[in-house]
Amino acid sequence: MTAGIWSPRQSPPTINHQPPTTNHYVWGCDLSGSMQGAGGVGGLLAVQMGSAWYFPFYDNNGNITAYADETGAIVAEYTYDAFGRTISSTGLLADTFRHRFSTKYYDTETDFYYYSYRFYAPELMRWLNRDPIEEQGGKNVYCFVGNRALVNSDKLGLWWKTQNVTKSYGPVAYSRSEYCCCDGELKKKGKQKTGIRRCCEWDRGIEVGSIEMEGKLSHCWLEFGDNAFGF
């Protein structure tokens, strides 16, 4: 008899021919500091399989790099490249755990990651499904995080944002929804009476006078009369 198992929190059903078992997942605050604010990235706290508990370890980007059992022994370790391709997978239970790169559900049979709205193929470095908003998000409707996996992230398969900008004194984390990097400085977005500001060279978006937008989330300053607006 074929049994279907549903794993909560962004985990599609798994089909097997073994006696049905249920895994339990404990979720907490993710990288956003809230429940699911970053799509669960970095938010998985523990996994219960039968009577055993396992605990994930993360890198700074919310990728699960290892799992430990209740004694602290490492039972699985993973390394990835920038686009989520698995470089190494070691440990007695390395093939057992399903949440790995970006804390997303990984299907071992297809090598796809499930991002809630789309499936991602790390070997192809692209989405399998078209962008739900079509070309409003860019001409390449299968592009993953703007092809800039080192600095951009996508929590649900809907849009990407920049995680860091590099300044002379090192990386500075900021939210693209609240701030804009302009002239080498972080500027609070909003209405300001000032001159024209343009994007920093490492940001993508509209420049004043341009009619082309490279993404749903442009990152720029535009001037309208005496006012400037950040996007």
PDB file of C-alpha atoms in Angstrom:
ATOM      1  CA  MET A   1       0.000   0.000   0.000  1.00  0.00           C
ATOM      2  CA  THR A   2       1.317   3.405  -0.955  1.00  0.00           C
ATOM      3  CA  ALA A   3       1.222   5.981   1.835  1.00  0.00           C
ATOM      4  CA  GLY A   4       1.475   9.742   1.524  1.00  0.00           C
ATOM      5  CA  ILE A   5       3.204  11.744   4.244  1.00  0.00           C
ATOM      6  CA  TRP A   6       2.673  15.487   4.585  1.00  0.00           C
ATOM      7  CA  SER A   7       5.466  17.438   6.233  1.00  0.00           C
ATOM      8  CA  PRO A   8       4.328  20.838   7.570  1.00  0.00           C
ATOM      9  CA  ARG A   9       5.813  24.214   6.647  1.00  0.00           C
ATOM     10  CA  GLN A  10       6.615  24.251   2.924  1.00  0.00           C
ATOM     11  CA  SER A  11       7.132  20.470   2.675  1.00  0.00           C
ATOM     12  CA  PRO A  12       5.303  18.749  -0.218  1.00  0.00           C
ATOM     13  CA  PRO A  13       4.008  15.188   0.272  1.00  0.00           C
ATOM     14  CA  THR A  14       6.456  12.292   0.092  1.00  0.00           C
ATOM     15  CA  ILE A  15       5.363   8.990  -1.448  1.00  0.00           C
ATOM     16  CA  ASN A  16       6.802   5.682  -0.251  1.00  0.00           C
ATOM     17  CA  HIS A  17       5.909   2.017   0.079  1.00  0.00           C
ATOM     18  CA  GLN A  18       6.956   1.602   3.697  1.00  0.00           C
ATOM     19  CA  PRO A  19       4.685   1.601   6.749  1.00  0.00           C
ATOM     20  CA  PRO A  20       3.618   5.227   7.207  1.00  0.00           C
ATOM     21  CA  THR A  21       5.589   7.320   9.666  1.00  0.00           C
ATOM     22  CA  THR A  22       5.241  10.957  10.606  1.00  0.00           C
ATOM     23  CA  ASN A  23       8.092  13.429  10.997  1.00  0.00           C
ATOM     24  CA  HIS A  24       7.543  16.494  13.153  1.00  0.00           C
ATOM     25  CA  TYR A  25       9.212  19.856  12.484  1.00  0.00           C
ATOM     26  CA  VAL A  26       9.692  22.578  15.077  1.00  0.00           C
ATOM     27  CA  TRP A  27       9.866  26.086  13.574  1.00  0.00           C
ATOM     28  CA  GLY A  28      10.926  29.344  15.197  1.00  0.00           C
ATOM     29  CA  CYS A  29      12.024  32.797  14.096  1.00  0.00           C
ATOM     30  CA  ASP A  30      13.890  32.776  10.776  1.00  0.00           C
ATOM     31  CA  LEU A  31      16.523  35.205   9.486  1.00  0.00           C
ATOM     32  CA  SER A  32      13.982  38.027   9.578  1.00  0.00           C
ATOM     33  CA  GLY A  33      13.637  37.675  13.344  1.00  0.00           C
ATOM     34  CA  SER A  34       9.986  36.704  12.941  1.00  0.00           C
ATOM     35  CA  MET A  35       7.945  33.608  12.127  1.00  0.00           C
ATOM     36  CA  GLN A  36       8.223  32.977   8.368  1.00  0.00           C
ATOM     37  CA  GLY A  37       9.198  36.582   7.617  1.00  0.00           C
ATOM     38  CA  ALA A  38      12.045  35.231   5.484  1.00  0.00           C
ATOM     39  CA  GLY A  39      10.078  32.248   4.218  1.00  0.00           C
ATOM     40  CA  GLY A  40      11.424  30.014   6.965  1.00  0.00           C
ATOM     41  CA  VAL A  41      15.065  30.430   5.891  1.00  0.00           C
ATOM     42  CA  GLY A  42      17.122  29.690   8.994  1.00  0.00           C
ATOM     43  CA  GLY A  43      13.994  28.998  11.029  1.00  0.00           C
ATOM     44  CA  LEU A  44      13.952  25.212  11.415  1.00  0.00           C
ATOM     45  CA  LEU A  45      14.826  24.409  15.043  1.00  0.00           C
ATOM     46  CA  ALA A  46      14.430  20.645  15.306  1.00  0.00           C
ATOM     47  CA  VAL A  47      13.221  17.520  13.511  1.00  0.00           C
ATOM     48  CA  GLN A  48      11.605  14.536  15.218  1.00  0.00           C
ATOM     49  CA  MET A  49      11.810  11.194  13.426  1.00  0.00           C
ATOM     50  CA  GLY A  50      10.064   8.510  15.420  1.00  0.00           C
ATOM     51  CA  SER A  51      11.347   8.936  18.961  1.00  0.00           C
ATOM     52  CA  ALA A  52      14.637  10.565  17.921  1.00  0.00           C
ATOM     53  CA  TRP A  53      15.313  14.308  17.737  1.00  0.00           C
ATOM     54  CA  TYR A  54      17.769  16.031  15.406  1.00  0.00           C
ATOM     55  CA  PHE A  55      18.966  19.624  15.340  1.00  0.00           C
ATOM     56  CA  PRO A  56      20.183  21.620  12.290  1.00  0.00           C
ATOM     57  CA  PHE A  57      23.276  23.816  12.015  1.00  0.00           C
ATOM     58  CA  TYR A  58      23.315  26.854   9.713  1.00  0.00           C
ATOM     59  CA  ASP A  59      25.695  29.133   7.874  1.00  0.00           C
ATOM     60  CA  ASN A  60      25.090  32.896   7.730  1.00  0.00           C
ATOM     61  CA  ASN A  61      22.772  32.573   4.714  1.00  0.00           C
ATOM     62  CA  GLY A  62      20.355  30.153   6.363  1.00  0.00           C
ATOM     63  CA  ASN A  63      21.662  27.070   4.564  1.00  0.00           C
ATOM     64  CA  ILE A  64      21.600  23.931   6.698  1.00  0.00           C
ATOM     65  CA  THR A  65      25.153  22.609   6.817  1.00  0.00           C
ATOM     66  CA  ALA A  66      24.734  19.773   9.325  1.00  0.00           C
ATOM     67  CA  TYR A  67      22.375  17.877  11.608  1.00  0.00           C
ATOM     68  CA  ALA A  68      23.225  16.570  15.072  1.00  0.00           C
ATOM     69  CA  ASP A  69      21.425  14.006  17.206  1.00  0.00           C
ATOM     70  CA  GLU A  70      20.477  14.388  20.878  1.00  0.00           C
ATOM     71  CA  THR A  71      23.989  13.440  22.011  1.00  0.00           C
ATOM     72  CA  GLY A  72      25.562  16.150  19.861  1.00  0.00           C
ATOM     73  CA  ALA A  73      26.992  13.709  17.336  1.00  0.00           C
ATOM     74  CA  ILE A  74      26.951  14.944  13.735  1.00  0.00           C
ATOM     75  CA  VAL A  75      24.853  12.574  11.636  1.00  0.00           C
ATOM     76  CA  ALA A  76      24.775  14.564   8.373  1.00  0.00           C
ATOM     77  CA  GLU A  77      26.912  17.296   6.784  1.00  0.00           C
ATOM     78  CA  TYR A  78      26.375  19.275   3.571  1.00  0.00           C
ATOM     79  CA  THR A  79      28.309  21.817   1.535  1.00  0.00           C
ATOM     80  CA  TYR A  80      26.884  23.829  -1.379  1.00  0.00           C
ATOM     81  CA  ASP A  81      28.031  26.210  -4.056  1.00  0.00           C
ATOM     82  CA  ALA A  82      26.479  29.671  -4.435  1.00  0.00           C
ATOM     83  CA  PHE A  83      23.528  28.335  -6.465  1.00  0.00           C
ATOM     84  CA  GLY A  84      22.695  25.500  -4.086  1.00  0.00           C
ATOM     85  CA  ARG A  85      24.332  22.614  -5.890  1.00  0.00           C
ATOM     86  CA  THR A  86      25.453  20.006  -3.360  1.00  0.00           C
ATOM     87  CA  ILE A  87      29.237  19.740  -3.341  1.00  0.00           C
ATOM     88  CA  SER A  88      29.404  17.110  -0.618  1.00  0.00           C
ATOM     89  CA  SER A  89      26.924  15.125   1.458  1.00  0.00           C
ATOM     90  CA  THR A  90      28.301  12.935   4.241  1.00  0.00           C
ATOM     91  CA  GLY A  91      27.068  11.179   7.366  1.00  0.00           C
ATOM     92  CA  LEU A  92      24.952   8.159   8.270  1.00  0.00           C
ATOM     93  CA  LEU A  93      21.697  10.098   7.816  1.00  0.00           C
ATOM     94  CA  ALA A  94      22.769  12.472   5.048  1.00  0.00           C
ATOM     95  CA  ASP A  95      20.115  11.112   2.671  1.00  0.00           C
ATOM     96  CA  THR A  96      17.382  11.226   5.295  1.00  0.00           C
ATOM     97  CA  PHE A  97      16.919  14.936   5.961  1.00  0.00           C
ATOM     98  CA  ARG A  98      14.860  16.944   3.505  1.00  0.00           C
ATOM     99  CA  HIS A  99      15.499  20.576   4.491  1.00  0.00           C
ATOM    100  CA  ARG A 100      18.896  21.711   3.243  1.00  0.00           C
ATOM    101  CA  PHE A 101      19.859  24.687   1.028  1.00  0.00           C
ATOM    102  CA  SER A 102      18.066  27.887   2.161  1.00  0.00           C
ATOM    103  CA  THR A 103      16.189  25.638   4.624  1.00  0.00           C
ATOM    104  CA  LYS A 104      13.989  24.585   1.695  1.00  0.00           C
ATOM    105  CA  TYR A 105      12.487  21.155   1.142  1.00  0.00           C
ATOM    106  CA  TYR A 106      14.760  19.023  -1.049  1.00  0.00           C
ATOM    107  CA  ASP A 107      13.462  16.160  -3.183  1.00  0.00           C
ATOM    108  CA  THR A 108      16.215  13.568  -3.443  1.00  0.00           C
ATOM    109  CA  GLU A 109      14.666  11.819  -6.447  1.00  0.00           C
ATOM    110  CA  THR A 110      14.430  14.893  -8.678  1.00  0.00           C
ATOM    111  CA  ASP A 111      17.151  17.083  -7.097  1.00  0.00           C
ATOM    112  CA  PHE A 112      14.659  19.971  -6.918  1.00  0.00           C
ATOM    113  CA  TYR A 113      14.019  22.440  -4.100  1.00  0.00           C
ATOM    114  CA  TYR A 114      10.501  23.551  -3.238  1.00  0.00           C
ATOM    115  CA  TYR A 115      10.101  27.309  -2.646  1.00  0.00           C
ATOM    116  CA  SER A 116       6.329  27.334  -2.037  1.00  0.00           C
ATOM    117  CA  TYR A 117       5.474  29.001  -5.357  1.00  0.00           C
ATOM    118  CA  ARG A 118       8.079  27.421  -7.637  1.00  0.00           C
ATOM    119  CA  PHE A 119      10.518  24.539  -7.889  1.00  0.00           C
ATOM    120  CA  TYR A 120      14.214  25.336  -8.196  1.00  0.00           C
ATOM    121  CA  ALA A 121      16.747  23.121 -10.007  1.00  0.00           C
ATOM    122  CA  PRO A 122      20.222  23.809  -8.561  1.00  0.00           C
ATOM    123  CA  GLU A 123      22.014  21.848 -11.293  1.00  0.00           C
ATOM    124  CA  LEU A 124      20.409  24.123 -13.898  1.00  0.00           C
ATOM    125  CA  MET A 125      20.713  27.208 -11.657  1.00  0.00           C
ATOM    126  CA  ARG A 126      17.198  28.301 -12.636  1.00  0.00           C
ATOM    127  CA  TRP A 127      13.534  27.912 -11.783  1.00  0.00           C
ATOM    128  CA  LEU A 128      11.523  25.133 -13.409  1.00  0.00           C
ATOM    129  CA  ASN A 129       8.375  27.269 -13.479  1.00  0.00           C
ATOM    130  CA  ARG A 130       7.790  30.609 -15.134  1.00  0.00           C
ATOM    131  CA  ASP A 131       7.631  33.731 -12.996  1.00  0.00           C
ATOM    132  CA  PRO A 132       3.997  34.112 -11.807  1.00  0.00           C
ATOM    133  CA  ILE A 133       4.064  37.782 -12.846  1.00  0.00           C
ATOM    134  CA  GLU A 134       5.620  36.901 -16.232  1.00  0.00           C
ATOM    135  CA  GLU A 135       7.965  39.588 -17.639  1.00  0.00           C
ATOM    136  CA  GLN A 136       7.056  42.163 -15.016  1.00  0.00           C
ATOM    137  CA  GLY A 137       9.836  40.576 -12.986  1.00  0.00           C
ATOM    138  CA  GLY A 138      12.359  40.679 -15.840  1.00  0.00           C
ATOM    139  CA  LYS A 139      12.681  39.282 -19.347  1.00  0.00           C
ATOM    140  CA  ASN A 140      14.124  35.986 -18.130  1.00  0.00           C
ATOM    141  CA  VAL A 141      11.129  34.401 -16.397  1.00  0.00           C
ATOM    142  CA  TYR A 142      13.224  31.460 -15.148  1.00  0.00           C
ATOM    143  CA  CYS A 143      16.132  33.465 -13.710  1.00  0.00           C
ATOM    144  CA  PHE A 144      17.096  32.648 -10.105  1.00  0.00           C
ATOM    145  CA  VAL A 145      17.862  35.674  -7.866  1.00  0.00           C
ATOM    146  CA  GLY A 146      18.979  37.784 -10.825  1.00  0.00           C
ATOM    147  CA  ASN A 147      21.897  35.382 -11.428  1.00  0.00           C
ATOM    148  CA  ARG A 148      23.617  36.957  -8.400  1.00  0.00           C
ATOM    149  CA  ALA A 149      23.379  34.172  -5.840  1.00  0.00           C
ATOM    150  CA  LEU A 150      26.163  35.583  -3.649  1.00  0.00           C
ATOM    151  CA  VAL A 151      24.258  38.769  -2.794  1.00  0.00           C
ATOM    152  CA  ASN A 152      20.593  38.079  -3.626  1.00  0.00           C
ATOM    153  CA  SER A 153      18.046  35.777  -2.012  1.00  0.00           C
ATOM    154  CA  ASP A 154      14.510  34.613  -2.746  1.00  0.00           C
ATOM    155  CA  LYS A 155      12.365  33.305   0.088  1.00  0.00           C
ATOM    156  CA  LEU A 156       9.263  32.031  -1.741  1.00  0.00           C
ATOM    157  CA  GLY A 157      10.076  31.920  -5.455  1.00  0.00           C
ATOM    158  CA  LEU A 158       8.278  35.210  -6.087  1.00  0.00           C
ATOM    159  CA  TRP A 159      10.906  37.950  -5.917  1.00  0.00           C
ATOM    160  CA  TRP A 160      14.517  38.445  -4.919  1.00  0.00           C
ATOM    161  CA  LYS A 161      16.244  41.031  -2.789  1.00  0.00           C
ATOM    162  CA  THR A 162      19.827  42.030  -2.112  1.00  0.00           C
ATOM    163  CA  GLN A 163      21.176  40.812   1.211  1.00  0.00           C
ATOM    164  CA  ASN A 164      24.364  42.865   1.467  1.00  0.00           C
ATOM    165  CA  VAL A 165      26.221  45.733  -0.137  1.00  0.00           C
ATOM    166  CA  THR A 166      29.980  46.020   0.075  1.00  0.00           C
ATOM    167  CA  LYS A 167      31.560  49.256   1.276  1.00  0.00           C
ATOM    168  CA  SER A 168      35.149  50.125   2.022  1.00  0.00           C
ATOM    169  CA  TYR A 169      34.858  48.771   5.566  1.00  0.00           C
ATOM    170  CA  GLY A 170      33.128  45.510   4.644  1.00  0.00           C
ATOM    171  CA  PRO A 171      29.627  44.114   4.061  1.00  0.00           C
ATOM    172  CA  VAL A 172      26.648  45.983   5.475  1.00  0.00           C
ATOM    173  CA  ALA A 173      23.291  44.226   5.774  1.00  0.00           C
ATOM    174  CA  TYR A 174      20.209  46.259   4.896  1.00  0.00           C
ATOM    175  CA  SER A 175      16.608  45.805   3.830  1.00  0.00           C
ATOM    176  CA  ARG A 176      15.823  46.825   0.260  1.00  0.00           C
ATOM    177  CA  SER A 177      12.243  47.495   1.303  1.00  0.00           C
ATOM    178  CA  GLU A 178      13.330  50.181   3.790  1.00  0.00           C
ATOM    179  CA  TYR A 179      16.658  51.530   2.543  1.00  0.00           C
ATOM    180  CA  CYS A 180      18.388  52.394  -0.703  1.00  0.00           C
ATOM    181  CA  CYS A 181      22.128  52.429  -1.243  1.00  0.00           C
ATOM    182  CA  CYS A 182      22.873  55.768  -2.852  1.00  0.00           C
ATOM    183  CA  ASP A 183      26.202  57.475  -3.475  1.00  0.00           C
ATOM    184  CA  GLY A 184      27.918  54.894  -1.282  1.00  0.00           C
ATOM    185  CA  GLU A 185      25.600  55.506   1.683  1.00  0.00           C
ATOM    186  CA  LEU A 186      22.435  53.892   2.995  1.00  0.00           C
ATOM    187  CA  LYS A 187      19.438  56.204   2.609  1.00  0.00           C
ATOM    188  CA  LYS A 188      16.054  55.746   4.254  1.00  0.00           C
ATOM    189  CA  LYS A 189      13.449  55.378   1.524  1.00  0.00           C
ATOM    190  CA  GLY A 190      10.710  57.965   1.251  1.00  0.00           C
ATOM    191  CA  LYS A 191       9.875  61.426   0.048  1.00  0.00           C
ATOM    192  CA  GLN A 192      12.740  63.901   0.249  1.00  0.00           C
ATOM    193  CA  LYS A 193      13.269  67.391  -1.121  1.00  0.00           C
ATOM    194  CA  THR A 194      16.652  66.979  -2.655  1.00  0.00           C
ATOM    195  CA  GLY A 195      18.464  66.564  -5.944  1.00  0.00           C
ATOM    196  CA  ILE A 196      18.547  63.555  -8.223  1.00  0.00           C
ATOM    197  CA  ARG A 197      20.040  60.430  -6.725  1.00  0.00           C
ATOM    198  CA  ARG A 198      21.013  57.349  -8.688  1.00  0.00           C
ATOM    199  CA  CYS A 199      21.642  53.742  -7.761  1.00  0.00           C
ATOM    200  CA  CYS A 200      25.012  52.590  -6.561  1.00  0.00           C
ATOM    201  CA  GLU A 201      26.978  50.698  -9.192  1.00  0.00           C
ATOM    202  CA  TRP A 202      26.301  47.354  -7.494  1.00  0.00           C
ATOM    203  CA  ASP A 203      22.521  47.827  -7.489  1.00  0.00           C
ATOM    204  CA  ARG A 204      20.140  47.175 -10.367  1.00  0.00           C
ATOM    205  CA  GLY A 205      17.085  49.222 -11.235  1.00  0.00           C
ATOM    206  CA  ILE A 206      15.986  52.339 -13.057  1.00  0.00           C
ATOM    207  CA  GLU A 207      18.194  55.362 -13.520  1.00  0.00           C
ATOM    208  CA  VAL A 208      16.692  58.783 -14.066  1.00  0.00           C
ATOM    209  CA  GLY A 209      15.932  59.210 -17.750  1.00  0.00           C
ATOM    210  CA  SER A 210      15.814  55.474 -18.428  1.00  0.00           C
ATOM    211  CA  ILE A 211      12.673  53.679 -19.557  1.00  0.00           C
ATOM    212  CA  GLU A 212      13.878  50.163 -18.781  1.00  0.00           C
ATOM    213  CA  MET A 213      13.373  48.373 -15.471  1.00  0.00           C
ATOM    214  CA  GLU A 214      15.378  45.221 -14.708  1.00  0.00           C
ATOM    215  CA  GLY A 215      13.187  43.575 -12.094  1.00  0.00           C
ATOM    216  CA  LYS A 216      10.045  43.973 -10.102  1.00  0.00           C
ATOM    217  CA  LEU A 217      12.036  45.435  -7.212  1.00  0.00           C
ATOM    218  CA  SER A 218      13.886  48.372  -8.702  1.00  0.00           C
ATOM    219  CA  HIS A 219      16.332  50.127  -6.417  1.00  0.00           C
ATOM    220  CA  CYS A 220      16.775  53.762  -7.170  1.00  0.00           C
ATOM    221  CA  TRP A 221      15.865  57.379  -6.597  1.00  0.00           C
ATOM    222  CA  LEU A 222      13.696  59.318  -9.041  1.00  0.00           C
ATOM    223  CA  GLU A 223      13.021  63.046  -9.027  1.00  0.00           C
ATOM    224  CA  PHE A 224       9.573  64.530  -9.643  1.00  0.00           C
ATOM    225  CA  GLY A 225       9.638  68.305  -9.429  1.00  0.00           C
ATOM    226  CA  ASP A 226      11.002  69.267  -6.027  1.00  0.00           C
ATOM    227  CA  ASN A 227      10.607  65.785  -4.580  1.00  0.00           C
ATOM    228  CA  ALA A 228      12.652  62.584  -4.835  1.00  0.00           C
ATOM    229  CA  PHE A 229      11.276  59.133  -4.158  1.00  0.00           C
ATOM    230  CA  GLY A 230      13.144  55.935  -3.240  1.00  0.00           C
ATOM    231  CA  PHE A 231      12.030  52.609  -4.680  1.00  0.00           C
TER     232      PHE A 231
END
